[in-house]
Amino acid sequence: MNDFPLLCPRCGRPQRVLRQDDPHRPVRVVHTETGRETCADEDEPASEPPTDPERSGLDRC
């Protein structure tokens, strides 16, 4: 399998695939900078919502 660049859909930072010997979970996708699956921003409390409801159209739902 060829390696190709991955970007996190949540934070946009680069990710990589780690292959494991665990038969129940053969691969993990982790952030390249931290080596963790979770985004670095998830550790910090959010001061504002990630999306603007008016711009996304969610305010009409």
PDB file of C-alpha atoms in Angstrom:
ATOM      1  CA  MET A   1       0.000   0.000   0.000  1.00  0.00           C
ATOM      2  CA  ASN A   2       1.395   3.390  -0.962  1.00  0.00           C
ATOM      3  CA  ASP A   3       1.507   6.127   1.635  1.00  0.00           C
ATOM      4  CA  PHE A   4      -0.215   9.347   0.663  1.00  0.00           C
ATOM      5  CA  PRO A   5      -0.803  12.579   2.594  1.00  0.00           C
ATOM      6  CA  LEU A   6      -3.815  12.657   4.888  1.00  0.00           C
ATOM      7  CA  LEU A   7      -5.423  15.725   6.436  1.00  0.00           C
ATOM      8  CA  CYS A   8      -7.628  15.636   9.504  1.00  0.00           C
ATOM      9  CA  PRO A   9     -11.225  16.573   8.609  1.00  0.00           C
ATOM     10  CA  ARG A  10     -11.637  18.344  11.970  1.00  0.00           C
ATOM     11  CA  CYS A  11      -8.499  20.456  12.310  1.00  0.00           C
ATOM     12  CA  GLY A  12      -6.820  20.214   8.876  1.00  0.00           C
ATOM     13  CA  ARG A  13      -3.459  19.082  10.279  1.00  0.00           C
ATOM     14  CA  PRO A  14      -1.460  16.262   8.657  1.00  0.00           C
ATOM     15  CA  GLN A  15      -2.090  12.680   9.732  1.00  0.00           C
ATOM     16  CA  ARG A  16      -0.435   9.307   9.120  1.00  0.00           C
ATOM     17  CA  VAL A  17      -1.475   5.661   9.245  1.00  0.00           C
ATOM     18  CA  LEU A  18       0.044   3.351  11.869  1.00  0.00           C
ATOM     19  CA  ARG A  19      -0.182  -0.359  11.182  1.00  0.00           C
ATOM     20  CA  GLN A  20      -0.590  -2.641  14.209  1.00  0.00           C
ATOM     21  CA  ASP A  21      -0.542  -6.362  14.920  1.00  0.00           C
ATOM     22  CA  ASP A  22      -3.900  -6.198  16.723  1.00  0.00           C
ATOM     23  CA  PRO A  23      -6.424  -8.223  14.648  1.00  0.00           C
ATOM     24  CA  HIS A  24      -9.354  -6.202  16.027  1.00  0.00           C
ATOM     25  CA  ARG A  25      -7.828  -2.887  15.020  1.00  0.00           C
ATOM     26  CA  PRO A  26      -5.155  -3.360  12.332  1.00  0.00           C
ATOM     27  CA  VAL A  27      -4.588   0.357  11.593  1.00  0.00           C
ATOM     28  CA  ARG A  28      -4.796   3.670  13.430  1.00  0.00           C
ATOM     29  CA  VAL A  29      -4.801   7.159  11.948  1.00  0.00           C
ATOM     30  CA  VAL A  30      -2.865   9.597  14.146  1.00  0.00           C
ATOM     31  CA  HIS A  31      -1.767  13.221  13.895  1.00  0.00           C
ATOM     32  CA  THR A  32       1.793  13.456  12.609  1.00  0.00           C
ATOM     33  CA  GLU A  33       2.829  16.155  15.095  1.00  0.00           C
ATOM     34  CA  THR A  34       1.430  14.555  18.268  1.00  0.00           C
ATOM     35  CA  GLY A  35       1.121  10.843  17.473  1.00  0.00           C
ATOM     36  CA  ARG A  36      -2.405  10.896  18.945  1.00  0.00           C
ATOM     37  CA  GLU A  37      -5.762  10.162  17.337  1.00  0.00           C
ATOM     38  CA  THR A  38      -7.485  13.154  18.936  1.00  0.00           C
ATOM     39  CA  CYS A  39      -6.979  16.679  17.662  1.00  0.00           C
ATOM     40  CA  ALA A  40      -4.661  18.891  19.706  1.00  0.00           C
ATOM     41  CA  ASP A  41      -7.442  21.496  19.931  1.00  0.00           C
ATOM     42  CA  GLU A  42      -9.753  19.061  21.752  1.00  0.00           C
ATOM     43  CA  ASP A  43      -7.650  19.378  24.914  1.00  0.00           C
ATOM     44  CA  GLU A  44      -8.312  23.109  25.093  1.00  0.00           C
ATOM     45  CA  PRO A  45     -11.792  24.421  25.903  1.00  0.00           C
ATOM     46  CA  ALA A  46     -13.492  25.976  22.915  1.00  0.00           C
ATOM     47  CA  SER A  47     -14.045  29.702  23.249  1.00  0.00           C
ATOM     48  CA  GLU A  48     -16.328  29.874  20.228  1.00  0.00           C
ATOM     49  CA  PRO A  49     -18.286  27.323  18.191  1.00  0.00           C
ATOM     50  CA  PRO A  50     -16.315  25.607  15.405  1.00  0.00           C
ATOM     51  CA  THR A  51     -18.793  26.736  12.754  1.00  0.00           C
ATOM     52  CA  ASP A  52     -20.823  29.873  12.312  1.00  0.00           C
ATOM     53  CA  PRO A  53     -24.498  28.761  12.265  1.00  0.00           C
ATOM     54  CA  GLU A  54     -25.547  31.680  10.068  1.00  0.00           C
ATOM     55  CA  ARG A  55     -22.912  31.032   7.391  1.00  0.00           C
ATOM     56  CA  SER A  56     -23.502  27.274   7.353  1.00  0.00           C
ATOM     57  CA  GLY A  57     -27.296  27.573   7.214  1.00  0.00           C
ATOM     58  CA  LEU A  58     -27.736  25.633  10.461  1.00  0.00           C
ATOM     59  CA  ASP A  59     -29.618  28.515  12.065  1.00  0.00           C
ATOM     60  CA  ARG A  60     -32.594  27.708   9.811  1.00  0.00           C
ATOM     61  CA  CYS A  61     -32.933  24.089  11.034  1.00  0.00           C
TER      62      CYS A  61
END
